Amino acid sequence: MGKTKKVGISGRFGARYGSKLRKQWRDITSKQKGITKCPKCNTKLPNMREFVGVWHCKKCGATWTGGSWESATARGKESHRIAIRMAREASEAEQNPASTIKK
Ligand SMILES: [Zn+2]
């Protein structure tokens, strides 16, 4: 094997398929099969993708939805933040119903 410093894992294709296609394939595949951080236990493991959009942590057994090729997308993180905030507000209102009436 020669050097694959620049092309990384797409080096296996040699000179075939064109540089743009190889680059795209490398970017997607390295995200898909590369090290992924579990949002629940923060363990970093390779190959956490179950199938398209569904990710699974082998250590804590957590399953979560993410991007098709990435464990989390920018849009997904946004919705996650919103969901956490809504859940927090809901539980605060439950614990202290008077605070919602004051508003
Ligand atoms: Zn986990």
mmCIF file of N, CA, C and O and ligand atoms in Angstrom:
data_model
loop_
_atom_site.group_PDB
_atom_site.id
_atom_site.type_symbol
_atom_site.label_atom_id
_atom_site.label_comp_id
_atom_site.label_asym_id
_atom_site.label_seq_id
_atom_site.Cartn_x
_atom_site.Cartn_y
_atom_site.Cartn_z
ATOM 1 N N MET A 1 0.834 -1.211 0.000
ATOM 2 C CA MET A 1 0.000 0.000 0.000
ATOM 3 C C MET A 1 0.871 1.264 0.000
ATOM 4 O O MET A 1 1.876 1.346 0.702
ATOM 5 N N GLY A 2 0.436 2.197 -0.775
ATOM 6 C CA GLY A 2 1.143 3.473 -0.778
ATOM 7 C C GLY A 2 0.607 4.372 0.312
ATOM 8 O O GLY A 2 -0.121 3.920 1.195
ATOM 9 N N LYS A 3 0.949 5.612 0.229
ATOM 10 C CA LYS A 3 0.465 6.558 1.234
ATOM 11 C C LYS A 3 -0.988 6.936 0.960
ATOM 12 O O LYS A 3 -1.385 7.134 -0.191
ATOM 13 N N THR A 4 -1.780 7.012 2.005
ATOM 14 C CA THR A 4 -3.168 7.453 1.815
ATOM 15 C C THR A 4 -3.464 8.609 2.770
ATOM 16 O O THR A 4 -4.518 8.713 3.343
ATOM 17 N N LYS A 5 -2.460 9.456 2.923
ATOM 18 C CA LYS A 5 -2.590 10.559 3.875
ATOM 19 C C LYS A 5 -3.738 11.499 3.493
ATOM 20 O O LYS A 5 -4.551 11.877 4.326
ATOM 21 N N LYS A 6 -3.807 11.829 2.226
ATOM 22 C CA LYS A 6 -4.778 12.817 1.785
ATOM 23 C C LYS A 6 -6.152 12.181 1.560
ATOM 24 O O LYS A 6 -7.171 12.726 1.953
ATOM 25 N N VAL A 7 -6.163 11.027 0.925
ATOM 26 C CA VAL A 7 -7.441 10.436 0.544
ATOM 27 C C VAL A 7 -8.059 9.610 1.673
ATOM 28 O O VAL A 7 -9.233 9.280 1.625
ATOM 29 N N GLY A 8 -7.277 9.267 2.692
ATOM 30 C CA GLY A 8 -7.799 8.502 3.817
ATOM 31 C C GLY A 8 -8.319 7.144 3.394
ATOM 32 O O GLY A 8 -7.688 6.456 2.590
ATOM 33 N N ILE A 9 -9.519 6.789 3.901
ATOM 34 C CA ILE A 9 -10.043 5.469 3.608
ATOM 35 C C ILE A 9 -10.477 5.307 2.163
ATOM 36 O O ILE A 9 -10.676 4.198 1.693
ATOM 37 N N SER A 10 -10.665 6.427 1.447
ATOM 38 C CA SER A 10 -11.066 6.288 0.051
ATOM 39 C C SER A 10 -9.877 5.894 -0.826
ATOM 40 O O SER A 10 -10.034 5.704 -2.029
ATOM 41 N N GLY A 11 -8.715 5.743 -0.204
ATOM 42 C CA GLY A 11 -7.540 5.306 -0.943
ATOM 43 C C GLY A 11 -7.714 3.935 -1.563
ATOM 44 O O GLY A 11 -7.056 3.589 -2.529
ATOM 45 N N ARG A 12 -8.646 3.161 -0.991
ATOM 46 C CA ARG A 12 -8.890 1.817 -1.515
ATOM 47 C C ARG A 12 -9.404 1.825 -2.952
ATOM 48 O O ARG A 12 -9.321 0.815 -3.635
ATOM 49 N N PHE A 13 -9.941 2.951 -3.393
ATOM 50 C CA PHE A 13 -10.467 3.016 -4.751
ATOM 51 C C PHE A 13 -9.387 3.328 -5.787
ATOM 52 O O PHE A 13 -9.659 3.316 -6.974
ATOM 53 N N GLY A 14 -8.167 3.609 -5.313
ATOM 54 C CA GLY A 14 -7.106 3.935 -6.247
ATOM 55 C C GLY A 14 -7.446 5.190 -7.032
ATOM 56 O O GLY A 14 -7.933 6.165 -6.460
ATOM 57 N N ALA A 15 -7.252 5.154 -8.327
ATOM 58 C CA ALA A 15 -7.515 6.328 -9.152
ATOM 59 C C ALA A 15 -8.909 6.285 -9.769
ATOM 60 O O ALA A 15 -9.258 7.099 -10.613
ATOM 61 N N ARG A 16 -9.708 5.336 -9.343
ATOM 62 C CA ARG A 16 -11.000 5.153 -9.995
ATOM 63 C C ARG A 16 -12.085 6.105 -9.477
ATOM 64 O O ARG A 16 -11.973 6.650 -8.393
ATOM 65 N N TYR A 17 -13.127 6.257 -10.178
ATOM 66 C CA TYR A 17 -14.390 6.939 -9.838
ATOM 67 C C TYR A 17 -14.308 8.465 -9.757
ATOM 68 O O TYR A 17 -15.317 9.118 -9.551
ATOM 69 N N GLY A 18 -13.150 9.020 -9.919
ATOM 70 C CA GLY A 18 -13.049 10.483 -9.905
ATOM 71 C C GLY A 18 -12.836 11.042 -8.510
ATOM 72 O O GLY A 18 -13.349 10.505 -7.534
ATOM 73 N N SER A 19 -12.101 12.136 -8.448
ATOM 74 C CA SER A 19 -11.700 12.643 -7.138
ATOM 75 C C SER A 19 -12.878 13.180 -6.343
ATOM 76 O O SER A 19 -12.942 13.048 -5.122
ATOM 77 N N LYS A 20 -13.841 13.811 -7.013
ATOM 78 C CA LYS A 20 -14.964 14.398 -6.277
ATOM 79 C C LYS A 20 -15.816 13.309 -5.630
ATOM 80 O O LYS A 20 -16.191 13.422 -4.468
ATOM 81 N N LEU A 21 -16.089 12.282 -6.391
ATOM 82 C CA LEU A 21 -16.884 11.171 -5.849
ATOM 83 C C LEU A 21 -16.167 10.499 -4.691
ATOM 84 O O LEU A 21 -16.779 10.168 -3.680
ATOM 85 N N ARG A 22 -14.860 10.294 -4.846
ATOM 86 C CA ARG A 22 -14.103 9.661 -3.765
ATOM 87 C C ARG A 22 -14.122 10.521 -2.513
ATOM 88 O O ARG A 22 -14.266 10.016 -1.407
ATOM 89 N N LYS A 23 -14.005 11.847 -2.690
ATOM 90 C CA LYS A 23 -14.019 12.758 -1.544
ATOM 91 C C LYS A 23 -15.360 12.712 -0.821
ATOM 92 O O LYS A 23 -15.423 12.668 0.410
ATOM 93 N N GLN A 24 -16.435 12.748 -1.586
ATOM 94 C CA GLN A 24 -17.768 12.706 -0.986
ATOM 95 C C GLN A 24 -17.969 11.398 -0.237
ATOM 96 O O GLN A 24 -18.478 11.386 0.878
ATOM 97 N N TRP A 25 -17.547 10.318 -0.854
ATOM 98 C CA TRP A 25 -17.693 9.003 -0.236
ATOM 99 C C TRP A 25 -16.905 8.949 1.066
ATOM 100 O O TRP A 25 -17.385 8.456 2.086
ATOM 101 N N ARG A 26 -15.690 9.488 1.035
ATOM 102 C CA ARG A 26 -14.836 9.474 2.231
ATOM 103 C C ARG A 26 -15.481 10.299 3.356
ATOM 104 O O ARG A 26 -15.545 9.860 4.499
ATOM 105 N N ASP A 27 -15.986 11.486 3.028
ATOM 106 C CA ASP A 27 -16.579 12.346 4.058
ATOM 107 C C ASP A 27 -17.773 11.664 4.717
ATOM 108 O O ASP A 27 -17.933 11.702 5.925
ATOM 109 N N ILE A 28 -18.619 11.053 3.890
ATOM 110 C CA ILE A 28 -19.815 10.404 4.421
ATOM 111 C C ILE A 28 -19.448 9.153 5.203
ATOM 112 O O ILE A 28 -19.904 8.947 6.322
ATOM 113 N N THR A 29 -18.600 8.323 4.635
ATOM 114 C CA THR A 29 -18.286 7.052 5.270
ATOM 115 C C THR A 29 -17.524 7.237 6.573
ATOM 116 O O THR A 29 -17.738 6.505 7.533
ATOM 117 N N SER A 30 -16.656 8.233 6.628
ATOM 118 C CA SER A 30 -15.909 8.412 7.870
ATOM 119 C C SER A 30 -16.824 8.913 8.982
ATOM 120 O O SER A 30 -16.617 8.610 10.151
ATOM 121 N N LYS A 31 -17.863 9.665 8.628
ATOM 122 C CA LYS A 31 -18.833 10.105 9.637
ATOM 123 C C LYS A 31 -19.702 8.933 10.078
ATOM 124 O O LYS A 31 -20.072 8.809 11.238
ATOM 125 N N GLN A 32 -20.017 8.092 9.109
ATOM 126 C CA GLN A 32 -20.928 6.984 9.360
ATOM 127 C C GLN A 32 -20.281 5.896 10.199
ATOM 128 O O GLN A 32 -20.855 5.388 11.151
ATOM 129 N N LYS A 33 -19.062 5.542 9.842
ATOM 130 C CA LYS A 33 -18.409 4.418 10.510
ATOM 131 C C LYS A 33 -17.378 4.869 11.526
ATOM 132 O O LYS A 33 -16.858 4.056 12.275
ATOM 133 N N GLY A 34 -17.072 6.160 11.511
ATOM 134 C CA GLY A 34 -16.042 6.664 12.409
ATOM 135 C C GLY A 34 -16.527 6.727 13.846
ATOM 136 O O GLY A 34 -17.617 6.276 14.181
ATOM 137 N N ILE A 35 -15.708 7.323 14.689
ATOM 138 C CA ILE A 35 -16.020 7.409 16.110
ATOM 139 C C ILE A 35 -17.220 8.342 16.311
ATOM 140 O O ILE A 35 -17.249 9.451 15.805
ATOM 141 N N THR A 36 -18.188 7.834 17.041
ATOM 142 C CA THR A 36 -19.396 8.594 17.334
ATOM 143 C C THR A 36 -19.539 8.718 18.848
ATOM 144 O O THR A 36 -19.292 7.756 19.567
ATOM 145 N N LYS A 37 -19.926 9.888 19.299
ATOM 146 C CA LYS A 37 -20.105 10.068 20.735
ATOM 147 C C LYS A 37 -21.556 9.822 21.111
ATOM 148 O O LYS A 37 -22.464 10.380 20.491
ATOM 149 N N CYS A 38 -21.742 8.964 22.117
ATOM 150 C CA CYS A 38 -23.096 8.674 22.575
ATOM 151 C C CYS A 38 -23.633 9.868 23.357
ATOM 152 O O CYS A 38 -22.967 10.347 24.263
ATOM 153 N N PRO A 39 -24.825 10.363 23.022
ATOM 154 C CA PRO A 39 -25.355 11.525 23.730
ATOM 155 C C PRO A 39 -25.781 11.199 25.163
ATOM 156 O O PRO A 39 -25.991 12.097 25.962
ATOM 157 N N LYS A 40 -25.898 9.932 25.476
ATOM 158 C CA LYS A 40 -26.375 9.549 26.795
ATOM 159 C C LYS A 40 -25.216 9.281 27.773
ATOM 160 O O LYS A 40 -25.158 9.825 28.856
ATOM 161 N N CYS A 41 -24.282 8.407 27.377
ATOM 162 C CA CYS A 41 -23.200 8.058 28.296
ATOM 163 C C CYS A 41 -21.867 8.665 27.877
ATOM 164 O O CYS A 41 -20.858 8.444 28.534
ATOM 165 N N ASN A 42 -21.864 9.441 26.760
ATOM 166 C CA ASN A 42 -20.667 10.123 26.269
ATOM 167 C C ASN A 42 -19.514 9.194 25.895
ATOM 168 O O ASN A 42 -18.374 9.630 25.792
ATOM 169 N N THR A 43 -19.808 7.915 25.718
ATOM 170 C CA THR A 43 -18.774 6.990 25.276
ATOM 171 C C THR A 43 -18.520 7.208 23.784
ATOM 172 O O THR A 43 -19.456 7.428 23.024
ATOM 173 N N LYS A 44 -17.270 7.129 23.408
ATOM 174 C CA LYS A 44 -16.951 7.280 21.994
ATOM 175 C C LYS A 44 -16.669 5.906 21.411
ATOM 176 O O LYS A 44 -15.749 5.214 21.849
ATOM 177 N N LEU A 45 -17.472 5.504 20.464
ATOM 178 C CA LEU A 45 -17.337 4.190 19.848
ATOM 179 C C LEU A 45 -17.437 4.312 18.339
ATOM 180 O O LEU A 45 -18.120 5.199 17.832
ATOM 181 N N PRO A 46 -16.770 3.411 17.622
ATOM 182 C CA PRO A 46 -16.946 3.423 16.177
ATOM 183 C C PRO A 46 -18.203 2.656 15.776
ATOM 184 O O PRO A 46 -18.704 1.815 16.536
ATOM 185 N N ASN A 47 -18.696 2.992 14.606
ATOM 186 C CA ASN A 47 -19.771 2.196 14.009
ATOM 187 C C ASN A 47 -21.034 2.101 14.867
ATOM 188 O O ASN A 47 -21.519 1.018 15.166
ATOM 189 N N MET A 48 -21.574 3.231 15.261
ATOM 190 C CA MET A 48 -22.764 3.213 16.113
ATOM 191 C C MET A 48 -24.050 3.262 15.297
ATOM 192 O O MET A 48 -25.134 3.192 15.849
ATOM 193 N N ARG A 49 -23.918 3.377 13.980
ATOM 194 C CA ARG A 49 -25.102 3.563 13.162
ATOM 195 C C ARG A 49 -25.816 2.226 12.969
ATOM 196 O O ARG A 49 -25.211 1.250 12.551
ATOM 197 N N GLU A 50 -27.106 2.201 13.328
ATOM 198 C CA GLU A 50 -27.894 0.982 13.153
ATOM 199 C C GLU A 50 -28.360 0.879 11.708
ATOM 200 O O GLU A 50 -28.094 -0.082 11.019
ATOM 201 N N PHE A 51 -29.140 1.877 11.302
ATOM 202 C CA PHE A 51 -29.497 2.022 9.895
ATOM 203 C C PHE A 51 -29.796 3.493 9.658
ATOM 204 O O PHE A 51 -29.550 4.311 10.561
ATOM 205 N N VAL A 52 -30.293 3.835 8.499
ATOM 206 C CA VAL A 52 -30.414 5.242 8.130
ATOM 207 C C VAL A 52 -31.126 6.057 9.221
ATOM 208 O O VAL A 52 -32.279 5.783 9.543
ATOM 209 N N GLY A 53 -30.426 7.013 9.782
ATOM 210 C CA GLY A 53 -31.024 7.933 10.748
ATOM 211 C C GLY A 53 -31.154 7.376 12.155
ATOM 212 O O GLY A 53 -31.540 8.099 13.054
ATOM 213 N N VAL A 54 -30.850 6.114 12.361
ATOM 214 C CA VAL A 54 -30.996 5.525 13.693
ATOM 215 C C VAL A 54 -29.633 5.077 14.205
ATOM 216 O O VAL A 54 -28.912 4.349 13.524
ATOM 217 N N TRP A 55 -29.306 5.546 15.398
ATOM 218 C CA TRP A 55 -27.994 5.279 15.986
ATOM 219 C C TRP A 55 -28.177 4.538 17.289
ATOM 220 O O TRP A 55 -29.136 4.748 18.019
ATOM 221 N N HIS A 56 -27.249 3.659 17.560
ATOM 222 C CA HIS A 56 -27.388 2.822 18.746
ATOM 223 C C HIS A 56 -26.052 2.714 19.467
ATOM 224 O O HIS A 56 -25.025 2.464 18.853
ATOM 225 N N CYS A 57 -26.098 2.882 20.803
ATOM 226 C CA CYS A 57 -24.874 2.768 21.602
ATOM 227 C C CYS A 57 -24.768 1.352 22.142
ATOM 228 O O CYS A 57 -25.666 0.878 22.838
ATOM 229 N N LYS A 58 -23.662 0.711 21.805
ATOM 230 C CA LYS A 58 -23.487 -0.684 22.235
ATOM 231 C C LYS A 58 -23.203 -0.773 23.732
ATOM 232 O O LYS A 58 -23.373 -1.817 24.344
ATOM 233 N N LYS A 59 -22.756 0.318 24.318
ATOM 234 C CA LYS A 59 -22.373 0.266 25.722
ATOM 235 C C LYS A 59 -23.588 0.437 26.648
ATOM 236 O O LYS A 59 -23.832 -0.406 27.501
ATOM 237 N N CYS A 60 -24.348 1.516 26.468
ATOM 238 C CA CYS A 60 -25.454 1.755 27.387
ATOM 239 C C CYS A 60 -26.782 1.350 26.774
ATOM 240 O O CYS A 60 -27.811 1.389 27.439
ATOM 241 N N GLY A 61 -26.784 0.948 25.516
ATOM 242 C CA GLY A 61 -28.001 0.479 24.876
ATOM 243 C C GLY A 61 -28.935 1.578 24.404
ATOM 244 O O GLY A 61 -30.061 1.308 24.020
ATOM 245 N N ALA A 62 -28.469 2.811 24.450
ATOM 246 C CA ALA A 62 -29.316 3.925 24.019
ATOM 247 C C ALA A 62 -29.483 3.905 22.503
ATOM 248 O O ALA A 62 -28.549 3.582 21.770
ATOM 249 N N THR A 63 -30.678 4.217 22.064
ATOM 250 C CA THR A 63 -30.945 4.347 20.642
ATOM 251 C C THR A 63 -31.465 5.756 20.410
ATOM 252 O O THR A 63 -32.290 6.238 21.171
ATOM 253 N N TRP A 64 -30.948 6.417 19.425
ATOM 254 C CA TRP A 64 -31.431 7.762 19.154
ATOM 255 C C TRP A 64 -31.466 8.020 17.660
ATOM 256 O O TRP A 64 -30.852 7.300 16.884
ATOM 257 N N THR A 65 -32.208 9.024 17.281
ATOM 258 C CA THR A 65 -32.287 9.376 15.875
ATOM 259 C C THR A 65 -31.311 10.511 15.596
ATOM 260 O O THR A 65 -31.049 11.347 16.442
ATOM 261 N N GLY A 66 -30.766 10.485 14.444
ATOM 262 C CA GLY A 66 -29.820 11.521 14.045
ATOM 263 C C GLY A 66 -29.897 11.691 12.553
ATOM 264 O O GLY A 66 -30.906 11.359 11.934
ATOM 265 N N GLY A 67 -28.825 12.176 11.986
ATOM 266 C CA GLY A 67 -28.794 12.304 10.545
ATOM 267 C C GLY A 67 -28.608 10.942 9.898
ATOM 268 O O GLY A 67 -28.298 9.960 10.564
ATOM 269 N N SER A 68 -28.795 10.917 8.594
ATOM 270 C CA SER A 68 -28.628 9.662 7.865
ATOM 271 C C SER A 68 -27.191 9.189 7.951
ATOM 272 O O SER A 68 -26.926 7.991 8.036
ATOM 273 N N TRP A 69 -26.262 10.142 7.920
ATOM 274 C CA TRP A 69 -24.854 9.753 7.926
ATOM 275 C C TRP A 69 -24.108 10.291 9.138
ATOM 276 O O TRP A 69 -23.012 9.884 9.424
ATOM 277 N N GLU A 70 -24.723 11.242 9.825
ATOM 278 C CA GLU A 70 -24.070 11.806 11.001
ATOM 279 C C GLU A 70 -24.922 11.496 12.223
ATOM 280 O O GLU A 70 -26.144 11.435 12.123
ATOM 281 N N SER A 71 -24.282 11.319 13.378
ATOM 282 C CA SER A 71 -25.038 10.980 14.577
ATOM 283 C C SER A 71 -25.877 12.154 15.041
ATOM 284 O O SER A 71 -26.860 11.995 15.746
ATOM 285 N N ALA A 72 -25.498 13.352 14.661
ATOM 286 C CA ALA A 72 -26.286 14.520 15.009
ATOM 287 C C ALA A 72 -26.131 15.569 13.931
ATOM 288 O O ALA A 72 -25.033 15.826 13.460
ATOM 289 N N THR A 73 -27.226 16.164 13.522
ATOM 290 C CA THR A 73 -27.161 17.225 12.539
ATOM 291 C C THR A 73 -27.376 18.552 13.255
ATOM 292 O O THR A 73 -27.888 18.582 14.372
ATOM 293 N N ALA A 74 -27.003 19.633 12.632
ATOM 294 C CA ALA A 74 -27.184 20.960 13.238
ATOM 295 C C ALA A 74 -28.663 21.175 13.542
ATOM 296 O O ALA A 74 -29.031 21.679 14.601
ATOM 297 N N ARG A 75 -29.523 20.764 12.611
ATOM 298 C CA ARG A 75 -30.957 20.919 12.795
ATOM 299 C C ARG A 75 -31.451 20.029 13.929
ATOM 300 O O ARG A 75 -32.291 20.419 14.725
ATOM 301 N N GLY A 76 -30.897 18.844 14.028
ATOM 302 C CA GLY A 76 -31.296 17.917 15.079
ATOM 303 C C GLY A 76 -30.930 18.429 16.461
ATOM 304 O O GLY A 76 -31.710 18.312 17.407
ATOM 305 N N LYS A 77 -29.742 19.035 16.583
ATOM 306 C CA LYS A 77 -29.309 19.580 17.867
ATOM 307 C C LYS A 77 -30.241 20.686 18.306
ATOM 308 O O LYS A 77 -30.566 20.830 19.482
ATOM 309 N N GLU A 78 -30.680 21.484 17.340
ATOM 310 C CA GLU A 78 -31.619 22.574 17.608
ATOM 311 C C GLU A 78 -32.917 22.015 18.191
ATOM 312 O O GLU A 78 -33.384 22.482 19.230
ATOM 313 N N SER A 79 -33.470 20.994 17.552
ATOM 314 C CA SER A 79 -34.740 20.435 18.051
ATOM 315 C C SER A 79 -34.534 19.790 19.404
ATOM 316 O O SER A 79 -35.424 19.816 20.255
ATOM 317 N N HIS A 80 -33.341 19.216 19.615
ATOM 318 C CA HIS A 80 -33.043 18.583 20.899
ATOM 319 C C HIS A 80 -33.048 19.634 22.003
ATOM 320 O O HIS A 80 -33.635 19.436 23.058
ATOM 321 N N ARG A 81 -32.424 20.786 21.724
ATOM 322 C CA ARG A 81 -32.405 21.888 22.694
ATOM 323 C C ARG A 81 -33.818 22.331 23.033
ATOM 324 O O ARG A 81 -34.162 22.549 24.191
ATOM 325 N N ILE A 82 -34.634 22.482 21.992
ATOM 326 C CA ILE A 82 -36.010 22.929 22.188
ATOM 327 C C ILE A 82 -36.776 21.906 23.020
ATOM 328 O O ILE A 82 -37.490 22.260 23.955
ATOM 329 N N ALA A 83 -36.574 20.624 22.707
ATOM 330 C CA ALA A 83 -37.283 19.567 23.428
ATOM 331 C C ALA A 83 -36.889 19.564 24.899
ATOM 332 O O ALA A 83 -37.740 19.433 25.787
ATOM 333 N N ILE A 84 -35.601 19.751 25.181
ATOM 334 C CA ILE A 84 -35.138 19.782 26.577
ATOM 335 C C ILE A 84 -35.759 20.964 27.304
ATOM 336 O O ILE A 84 -36.237 20.839 28.433
ATOM 337 N N ARG A 85 -35.791 22.118 26.652
ATOM 338 C CA ARG A 85 -36.348 23.320 27.276
ATOM 339 C C ARG A 85 -37.830 23.129 27.567
ATOM 340 O O ARG A 85 -38.310 23.472 28.643
ATOM 341 N N MET A 86 -38.554 22.564 26.605
ATOM 342 C CA MET A 86 -39.987 22.348 26.789
ATOM 343 C C MET A 86 -40.245 21.370 27.922
ATOM 344 O O MET A 86 -41.144 21.573 28.738
ATOM 345 N N ALA A 87 -39.422 20.326 28.000
ATOM 346 C CA ALA A 87 -39.587 19.338 29.059
ATOM 347 C C ALA A 87 -39.304 19.969 30.413
ATOM 348 O O ALA A 87 -39.993 19.705 31.405
ATOM 349 N N ARG A 88 -38.292 20.828 30.453
ATOM 350 C CA ARG A 88 -37.933 21.491 31.712
ATOM 351 C C ARG A 88 -39.055 22.424 32.154
ATOM 352 O O ARG A 88 -39.481 22.422 33.306
ATOM 353 N N GLU A 89 -39.570 23.196 31.215
ATOM 354 C CA GLU A 89 -40.649 24.127 31.538
ATOM 355 C C GLU A 89 -41.888 23.378 32.009
ATOM 356 O O GLU A 89 -42.574 23.804 32.929
ATOM 357 N N ALA A 90 -42.136 22.239 31.365
ATOM 358 C CA ALA A 90 -43.308 21.442 31.738
ATOM 359 C C ALA A 90 -43.155 20.896 33.157
ATOM 360 O O ALA A 90 -44.101 20.932 33.945
ATOM 361 N N SER A 91 -41.956 20.414 33.488
ATOM 362 C CA SER A 91 -41.755 19.842 34.816
ATOM 363 C C SER A 91 -41.737 20.935 35.885
ATOM 364 O O SER A 91 -42.202 20.743 37.002
ATOM 365 N N GLU A 92 -41.240 22.112 35.517
ATOM 366 C CA GLU A 92 -41.262 23.231 36.466
ATOM 367 C C GLU A 92 -42.693 23.653 36.763
ATOM 368 O O GLU A 92 -43.058 23.940 37.901
ATOM 369 N N ALA A 93 -43.507 23.677 35.734
ATOM 370 C CA ALA A 93 -44.908 24.058 35.904
ATOM 371 C C ALA A 93 -45.646 23.018 36.754
ATOM 372 O O ALA A 93 -46.535 23.360 37.530
ATOM 373 N N GLU A 94 -45.237 21.777 36.579
ATOM 374 C CA GLU A 94 -45.868 20.703 37.331
ATOM 375 C C GLU A 94 -45.519 20.800 38.821
ATOM 376 O O GLU A 94 -46.362 20.647 39.685
ATOM 377 N N GLN A 95 -44.232 21.071 39.079
ATOM 378 C CA GLN A 95 -43.774 21.161 40.457
ATOM 379 C C GLN A 95 -44.306 22.392 41.172
ATOM 380 O O GLN A 95 -44.558 22.372 42.372
ATOM 381 N N ASN A 96 -44.461 23.462 40.414
ATOM 382 C CA ASN A 96 -44.870 24.723 41.020
ATOM 383 C C ASN A 96 -45.940 25.392 40.155
ATOM 384 O O ASN A 96 -45.643 26.283 39.375
ATOM 385 N N PRO A 97 -47.165 24.967 40.276
ATOM 386 C CA PRO A 97 -48.205 25.488 39.396
ATOM 387 C C PRO A 97 -48.452 26.981 39.590
ATOM 388 O O PRO A 97 -48.886 27.670 38.671
ATOM 389 N N ALA A 98 -48.132 27.495 40.758
ATOM 390 C CA ALA A 98 -48.379 28.911 41.046
ATOM 391 C C ALA A 98 -47.532 29.816 40.157
ATOM 392 O O ALA A 98 -47.972 30.905 39.789
ATOM 393 N N SER A 99 -46.318 29.370 39.795
ATOM 394 C CA SER A 99 -45.429 30.214 39.015
ATOM 395 C C SER A 99 -45.994 30.482 37.618
ATOM 396 O O SER A 99 -45.737 31.532 37.044
ATOM 397 N N THR A 100 -46.745 29.556 37.080
ATOM 398 C CA THR A 100 -47.302 29.781 35.753
ATOM 399 C C THR A 100 -48.484 30.744 35.806
ATOM 400 O O THR A 100 -48.755 31.473 34.880
ATOM 401 N N ILE A 101 -49.190 30.755 36.938
ATOM 402 C CA ILE A 101 -50.348 31.644 37.076
ATOM 403 C C ILE A 101 -49.884 33.098 37.210
ATOM 404 O O ILE A 101 -50.461 33.998 36.615
ATOM 405 N N LYS A 102 -48.783 33.298 37.938
ATOM 406 C CA LYS A 102 -48.247 34.646 38.124
ATOM 407 C C LYS A 102 -47.915 35.334 36.805
ATOM 408 O O LYS A 102 -48.083 36.533 36.672
ATOM 409 N N LYS A 103 -47.419 34.549 35.867
ATOM 410 C CA LYS A 103 -47.058 35.095 34.556
ATOM 411 C C LYS A 103 -48.316 35.621 33.881
ATOM 412 O O LYS A 103 -48.320 36.582 33.189
HETATM 413 ZN ZN ZN B 1 -24.140 5.142 25.379
#
